């Protein structure tokens, strides 16, 4: 392997998404949350600046607070309310080898190939590409082949044959124009909270929510670039005049996942 250099981030972390979500679900259920699966939201009813009901294919739900977390589909969920949330879907793909010929202990980012490699238990995931193609969820095999082709340049023991029969996964990253998510209450509807636009940074969602717990925040539909949190993930107005004492509840998650560090690897041009 010809490596021109690398940057080591000892404080970076990773986890296995399905374990994370299972832990999140279980914690939520312990707190009394009921999940309604396969229940598509079809509209939101409003009255005098509040959301009064969420309409779904399985009936209507009344709620005091409504959180918009529809990922790339968020803009279309609220456009009828006159809210404009600039989000583009950025399609990415991943391939997970259940028994890789080599299992690195560290995550790495293949910088030139723009790929992330993550060990997950005994399997190894290669993920990457950013395809702007609207809400289209088709799998573009040219992109998938691009991922497979770039692996041996960084991990020479791997060959394209290692990926034979591996089903590619695809997902739509909800991308905002400047890469920051939309987190906080809208100014137009006092009980509507935005939690969307996380693009490639789902993992910060929990940390950001924890910070929101101690910050009363208001975000207009197209938010001004005023940041309150030290990590600047929230675009917010300076005060929450409409609802001063309504912090957002955050849920702390323990996944027992082994946390390790990440390497950004740069290949030499040759
Ligand atoms: C290839 C790839 C690799 C990635 N790697 C990483 C990584 O290593 N680390 C990281 O932190 N992040 C990563 N991400 C990004 C991460 O997946 C996203 O940030 C995250 O999924 C965003 O979560 P979300 O809940 O906001 O949106 P989504 O996961 O898109 O969830 C939105 C949900 O809303 C549902 N929905 C939409 N419309 C409706 C409706 N009308 N009614 C009901 N439900 C609806 C959708 O079905 C969907 O389930 C990666 C993404 C991709 C594509």
Short mmCIF file of C-alpha atoms and ligand atoms in Angstrom, two decimals:
data_model
loop_
_atom_site.label_atom_id
_atom_site.label_comp_id
_atom_site.label_asym_id
_atom_site.label_seq_id
_atom_site.Cartn_x
_atom_site.Cartn_y
_atom_site.Cartn_z
CA UNK A 1 0.00 0.00 0.00
CA UNK A 2 1.39 3.37 -0.99
CA UNK A 3 0.32 5.84 1.63
CA UNK A 4 1.30 9.47 1.23
CA UNK A 5 0.18 10.31 4.74
CA UNK A 6 -2.62 10.00 7.24
CA UNK A 7 -4.30 12.02 9.97
CA UNK A 8 -5.15 10.16 13.16
CA UNK A 9 -8.18 11.21 15.21
CA UNK A 10 -7.90 9.43 18.59
CA UNK A 11 -11.16 10.90 19.89
CA UNK A 12 -13.33 9.89 16.94
CA UNK A 13 -15.87 7.10 17.48
CA UNK A 14 -18.04 4.63 15.62
CA UNK A 15 -20.87 2.22 16.28
CA UNK A 16 -23.09 -0.26 14.49
CA UNK A 17 -26.24 1.56 13.30
CA UNK A 18 -28.71 -1.29 13.86
CA UNK A 19 -27.46 -1.81 17.44
CA UNK A 20 -27.66 1.93 18.04
CA UNK A 21 -31.24 2.08 16.76
CA UNK A 22 -32.27 -1.02 18.72
CA UNK A 23 -30.87 0.60 21.88
CA UNK A 24 -32.61 3.89 21.06
CA UNK A 25 -35.92 2.11 20.49
CA UNK A 26 -35.63 0.15 23.71
CA UNK A 27 -34.77 3.28 25.74
CA UNK A 28 -37.70 5.13 24.20
CA UNK A 29 -40.09 2.27 24.98
CA UNK A 30 -38.89 2.27 28.59
CA UNK A 31 -39.78 5.97 28.70
CA UNK A 32 -43.29 5.18 27.47
CA UNK A 33 -42.92 5.83 23.74
CA UNK A 34 -45.25 3.84 21.44
CA UNK A 35 -44.03 3.21 17.90
CA UNK A 36 -46.49 3.08 14.99
CA UNK A 37 -44.71 1.25 12.19
CA UNK A 38 -45.70 1.48 8.49
CA UNK A 39 -47.77 4.56 9.21
CA UNK A 40 -47.15 7.09 6.46
CA UNK A 41 -47.75 10.73 7.35
CA UNK A 42 -49.96 12.34 4.73
CA UNK A 43 -50.48 15.81 6.17
CA UNK A 44 -50.46 18.13 9.17
CA UNK A 45 -53.46 20.03 10.47
CA UNK A 46 -52.86 23.52 11.81
CA UNK A 47 -54.74 26.14 13.75
CA UNK A 48 -53.53 29.60 14.76
CA UNK A 49 -49.81 28.90 14.53
CA UNK A 50 -49.82 25.40 16.00
CA UNK A 51 -49.94 21.88 14.63
CA UNK A 52 -53.13 20.31 15.94
CA UNK A 53 -53.01 16.86 14.35
CA UNK A 54 -50.84 14.58 12.23
CA UNK A 55 -52.74 12.83 9.46
CA UNK A 56 -51.58 9.36 8.46
CA UNK A 57 -52.75 6.47 6.34
CA UNK A 58 -53.85 4.83 9.61
CA UNK A 59 -55.80 7.73 11.02
CA UNK A 60 -55.17 10.99 12.76
CA UNK A 61 -52.90 11.56 15.78
CA UNK A 62 -53.26 14.49 18.15
CA UNK A 63 -50.07 15.84 19.68
CA UNK A 64 -48.85 18.70 21.86
CA UNK A 65 -45.47 18.68 20.16
CA UNK A 66 -44.55 17.51 16.67
CA UNK A 67 -40.98 16.66 15.62
CA UNK A 68 -40.19 16.74 11.92
CA UNK A 69 -37.51 14.09 11.27
CA UNK A 70 -38.40 12.94 7.77
CA UNK A 71 -34.84 13.04 6.42
CA UNK A 72 -34.73 13.89 2.72
CA UNK A 73 -38.53 13.82 2.63
CA UNK A 74 -38.84 16.59 5.24
CA UNK A 75 -39.36 19.48 2.76
CA UNK A 76 -42.33 17.80 1.08
CA UNK A 77 -43.89 16.96 4.47
CA UNK A 78 -44.20 20.64 5.40
CA UNK A 79 -44.35 22.48 2.07
CA UNK A 80 -48.17 22.70 2.30
CA UNK A 81 -47.70 24.66 5.54
CA UNK A 82 -45.68 27.25 3.63
CA UNK A 83 -42.42 26.15 5.29
CA UNK A 84 -39.36 25.98 3.07
CA UNK A 85 -36.57 23.73 4.31
CA UNK A 86 -33.76 23.60 1.78
CA UNK A 87 -32.70 19.93 1.71
CA UNK A 88 -31.38 17.82 -1.16
CA UNK A 89 -31.13 14.04 -1.05
CA UNK A 90 -27.51 12.88 -1.40
CA UNK A 91 -27.58 9.22 -2.32
CA UNK A 92 -24.81 7.02 -0.98
CA UNK A 93 -24.05 3.31 -1.11
CA UNK A 94 -22.43 0.80 1.18
CA UNK A 95 -21.20 -2.77 0.89
CA UNK A 96 -20.68 -4.90 3.98
CA UNK A 97 -18.38 -7.90 3.92
CA UNK A 98 -19.53 -10.41 6.57
CA UNK A 99 -16.17 -12.23 6.58
CA UNK A 100 -13.52 -9.81 5.29
CA UNK A 101 -10.09 -11.23 4.50
CA UNK A 102 -8.66 -8.52 6.76
CA UNK A 103 -10.44 -6.77 9.64
CA UNK A 104 -8.87 -3.44 10.61
CA UNK A 105 -9.38 -2.31 14.18
CA UNK A 106 -9.64 1.36 13.22
CA UNK A 107 -12.17 3.11 11.01
CA UNK A 108 -10.62 4.87 8.06
CA UNK A 109 -11.60 7.43 5.49
CA UNK A 110 -10.15 6.87 2.01
CA UNK A 111 -9.68 10.52 1.33
CA UNK A 112 -9.31 10.63 -2.47
CA UNK A 113 -11.98 7.96 -3.00
CA UNK A 114 -14.27 9.68 -0.46
CA UNK A 115 -15.08 6.41 1.22
CA UNK A 116 -15.53 5.45 4.84
CA UNK A 117 -14.51 2.02 6.09
CA UNK A 118 -15.96 0.81 9.36
CA UNK A 119 -15.35 -2.44 11.23
CA UNK A 120 -18.66 -3.60 12.75
CA UNK A 121 -18.15 -6.63 14.94
CA UNK A 122 -16.67 -9.26 12.63
CA UNK A 123 -17.86 -7.53 9.44
CA UNK A 124 -16.42 -4.63 7.50
CA UNK A 125 -18.45 -1.87 5.82
CA UNK A 126 -17.31 0.23 2.87
CA UNK A 127 -19.53 3.26 2.22
CA UNK A 128 -19.38 6.26 -0.02
CA UNK A 129 -20.43 8.36 -3.01
CA UNK A 130 -22.72 11.38 -3.03
CA UNK A 131 -25.21 11.27 -5.87
CA UNK A 132 -27.67 14.14 -6.27
CA UNK A 133 -30.66 12.55 -7.99
CA UNK A 134 -33.69 13.76 -6.07
CA UNK A 135 -35.67 11.21 -4.07
CA UNK A 136 -34.74 8.44 -6.50
CA UNK A 137 -33.70 5.33 -4.52
CA UNK A 138 -32.56 3.18 -7.46
CA UNK A 139 -29.15 1.55 -7.19
CA UNK A 140 -26.65 2.90 -9.71
CA UNK A 141 -24.28 0.00 -10.37
CA UNK A 142 -21.65 2.28 -11.90
CA UNK A 143 -21.33 4.01 -8.52
CA UNK A 144 -21.20 0.67 -6.70
CA UNK A 145 -18.43 -0.57 -9.02
CA UNK A 146 -16.54 2.66 -8.30
CA UNK A 147 -16.53 1.82 -4.58
CA UNK A 148 -15.34 -1.74 -5.22
CA UNK A 149 -12.60 -0.56 -7.60
CA UNK A 150 -11.12 1.91 -5.15
CA UNK A 151 -10.70 -0.55 -2.24
CA UNK A 152 -7.47 -2.34 -3.36
CA UNK A 153 -5.69 1.02 -3.78
CA UNK A 154 -5.92 1.42 -0.01
CA UNK A 155 -6.26 -2.16 1.24
CA UNK A 156 -4.17 -4.20 -1.26
CA UNK A 157 -5.18 -7.58 0.17
CA UNK A 158 -8.76 -7.02 -1.07
CA UNK A 159 -9.83 -7.74 -4.64
CA UNK A 160 -13.09 -6.94 -6.50
CA UNK A 161 -13.91 -10.67 -6.25
CA UNK A 162 -14.32 -10.23 -2.47
CA UNK A 163 -17.49 -8.24 -3.20
CA UNK A 164 -19.09 -10.86 -5.48
CA UNK A 165 -22.64 -11.56 -4.29
CA UNK A 166 -22.65 -8.72 -1.74
CA UNK A 167 -25.93 -6.83 -1.96
CA UNK A 168 -25.30 -3.06 -2.11
CA UNK A 169 -27.25 -0.89 0.31
CA UNK A 170 -28.30 2.64 -0.58
CA UNK A 171 -29.60 5.54 1.46
CA UNK A 172 -30.52 9.17 0.98
CA UNK A 173 -28.59 11.63 3.12
CA UNK A 174 -30.65 14.71 3.94
CA UNK A 175 -28.22 17.48 2.91
CA UNK A 176 -28.64 21.17 3.69
CA UNK A 177 -26.84 23.76 1.54
CA UNK A 178 -24.13 24.47 4.15
CA UNK A 179 -23.93 20.98 5.67
CA UNK A 180 -25.46 21.93 9.02
CA UNK A 181 -28.69 20.33 10.24
CA UNK A 182 -31.90 22.14 11.12
CA UNK A 183 -32.58 21.67 14.84
CA UNK A 184 -35.11 23.55 16.93
CA UNK A 185 -38.57 25.04 16.94
CA UNK A 186 -39.98 26.85 13.94
CA UNK A 187 -41.05 30.45 14.39
CA UNK A 188 -44.21 29.90 12.32
CA UNK A 189 -45.58 26.92 14.28
CA UNK A 190 -44.73 27.02 17.98
CA UNK A 191 -45.08 23.27 18.59
CA UNK A 192 -43.20 22.11 15.47
CA UNK A 193 -39.59 21.07 16.11
CA UNK A 194 -37.20 20.44 13.25
CA UNK A 195 -34.66 17.62 13.59
CA UNK A 196 -33.52 17.09 10.05
CA UNK A 197 -30.79 17.76 7.49
CA UNK A 198 -28.12 15.65 9.21
CA UNK A 199 -26.49 14.61 5.93
CA UNK A 200 -23.48 12.51 6.97
CA UNK A 201 -23.64 13.21 10.66
CA UNK A 202 -26.48 11.22 12.20
CA UNK A 203 -24.24 10.40 15.15
CA UNK A 204 -24.22 13.99 16.37
CA UNK A 205 -28.00 13.96 16.64
CA UNK A 206 -27.94 12.69 20.20
CA UNK A 207 -25.23 15.11 21.29
CA UNK A 208 -27.05 18.00 19.64
CA UNK A 209 -30.30 16.97 21.32
CA UNK A 210 -28.53 16.90 24.67
CA UNK A 211 -27.37 20.45 24.09
CA UNK A 212 -30.85 21.50 23.04
CA UNK A 213 -32.09 20.22 26.36
CA UNK A 214 -30.32 23.07 28.06
CA UNK A 215 -30.90 25.67 25.33
CA UNK A 216 -34.30 27.10 24.44
CA UNK A 217 -34.08 27.46 20.70
CA UNK A 218 -36.25 28.74 17.90
CA UNK A 219 -35.55 28.12 14.23
CA UNK A 220 -37.49 29.90 11.51
CA UNK A 221 -38.29 27.99 8.33
CA UNK A 222 -35.25 29.36 6.53
CA UNK A 223 -33.00 29.95 9.46
CA UNK A 224 -30.59 32.85 9.89
CA UNK A 225 -27.00 31.87 10.51
CA UNK A 226 -26.97 32.66 14.20
CA UNK A 227 -25.44 29.83 16.19
CA UNK A 228 -25.82 29.33 19.91
CA UNK A 229 -24.35 25.93 20.58
CA UNK A 230 -20.59 25.74 20.97
CA UNK A 231 -20.41 23.07 18.28
CA UNK A 232 -22.54 25.25 15.96
CA UNK A 233 -24.88 22.53 14.78
CA UNK A 234 -27.99 24.60 15.39
CA UNK A 235 -29.10 27.62 13.46
CA UNK A 236 -31.24 29.53 15.87
CA UNK A 237 -32.57 32.90 16.75
CA UNK A 238 -31.17 34.41 19.92
CA UNK A 239 -34.30 33.98 22.00
CA UNK A 240 -37.35 31.81 22.18
CA UNK A 241 -39.90 34.47 22.90
CA UNK A 242 -42.90 32.34 21.98
CA UNK A 243 -42.23 29.42 24.37
CA UNK A 244 -39.54 30.31 26.88
CA UNK A 245 -39.67 27.20 29.07
CA UNK A 246 -40.11 24.27 26.76
CA UNK A 247 -36.80 22.47 26.45
CA UNK A 248 -36.60 19.49 24.14
CA UNK A 249 -36.26 16.17 25.93
CA UNK A 250 -33.13 14.30 24.97
CA UNK A 251 -32.62 10.58 25.32
CA UNK A 252 -29.26 9.26 26.38
CA UNK A 253 -28.28 6.00 24.81
CA UNK A 254 -25.98 3.26 25.99
CA UNK A 255 -25.20 0.77 23.24
CA UNK A 256 -22.26 -0.96 24.90
CA UNK A 257 -20.60 -0.53 21.55
CA UNK A 258 -16.85 -0.61 21.45
CA UNK A 259 -15.70 2.88 20.63
CA UNK A 260 -12.46 3.27 18.73
CA UNK A 261 -10.73 5.90 16.71
CA UNK A 262 -10.52 6.83 13.04
CA UNK A 263 -7.77 7.22 10.47
CA UNK A 264 -8.07 9.49 7.44
CA UNK A 265 -5.84 7.79 4.86
CA UNK A 266 -4.38 9.62 1.88
CA UNK A 267 -3.10 7.50 -0.99
CA UNK A 268 -0.16 8.68 -3.01
CA UNK A 269 -0.98 9.85 -6.52
CA UNK A 270 0.97 7.00 -8.10
C1 LIG B 1 -23.91 5.38 2.39
C2 LIG B 1 -24.17 6.19 3.64
C3 LIG B 1 -23.26 6.13 4.67
C4 LIG B 1 -23.47 6.89 5.84
N1 LIG B 1 -22.55 6.77 6.83
C5 LIG B 1 -22.72 7.47 7.95
C6 LIG B 1 -21.79 7.36 9.02
O1 LIG B 1 -20.80 6.62 8.92
N2 LIG B 1 -21.99 8.08 10.14
C7 LIG B 1 -23.07 8.91 10.26
O2 LIG B 1 -23.22 9.54 11.31
N3 LIG B 1 -23.99 9.03 9.28
C8 LIG B 1 -23.84 8.35 8.14
N4 LIG B 1 -24.74 8.47 7.12
C9 LIG B 1 -25.79 9.46 7.24
C10 LIG B 1 -26.98 8.98 8.04
O3 LIG B 1 -27.46 7.80 7.46
C11 LIG B 1 -28.05 10.09 7.99
O4 LIG B 1 -27.52 11.26 8.59
C12 LIG B 1 -29.27 9.67 8.77
O5 LIG B 1 -29.85 8.53 8.21
C13 LIG B 1 -30.30 10.76 8.81
O6 LIG B 1 -31.28 10.33 9.71
P1 LIG B 1 -32.74 10.90 9.66
O7 LIG B 1 -33.50 10.13 10.68
O8 LIG B 1 -32.70 12.39 9.76
O9 LIG B 1 -33.28 10.60 8.18
P2 LIG B 1 -33.59 9.19 7.54
O10 LIG B 1 -32.68 8.13 8.04
O11 LIG B 1 -33.65 9.43 6.04
O12 LIG B 1 -35.03 8.86 8.11
C14 LIG B 1 -36.16 9.56 7.66
C15 LIG B 1 -37.31 8.59 7.77
O13 LIG B 1 -38.54 9.28 7.53
C16 LIG B 1 -39.38 8.40 6.84
N5 LIG B 1 -40.42 9.14 6.15
C17 LIG B 1 -40.30 9.97 5.08
N6 LIG B 1 -41.50 10.46 4.72
C18 LIG B 1 -42.39 9.93 5.58
C19 LIG B 1 -43.80 10.04 5.72
N7 LIG B 1 -44.53 10.80 4.90
N8 LIG B 1 -44.40 9.34 6.71
C20 LIG B 1 -43.68 8.57 7.57
N9 LIG B 1 -42.34 8.42 7.48
C21 LIG B 1 -41.71 9.09 6.50
C22 LIG B 1 -38.44 7.67 5.88
O14 LIG B 1 -39.01 6.47 5.43
C23 LIG B 1 -37.23 7.45 6.75
O15 LIG B 1 -37.32 6.23 7.44
C24 LIG B 1 -24.59 7.73 5.94
C25 LIG B 1 -25.53 7.78 4.91
C26 LIG B 1 -25.32 7.03 3.76
C27 LIG B 1 -26.34 7.10 2.65
#
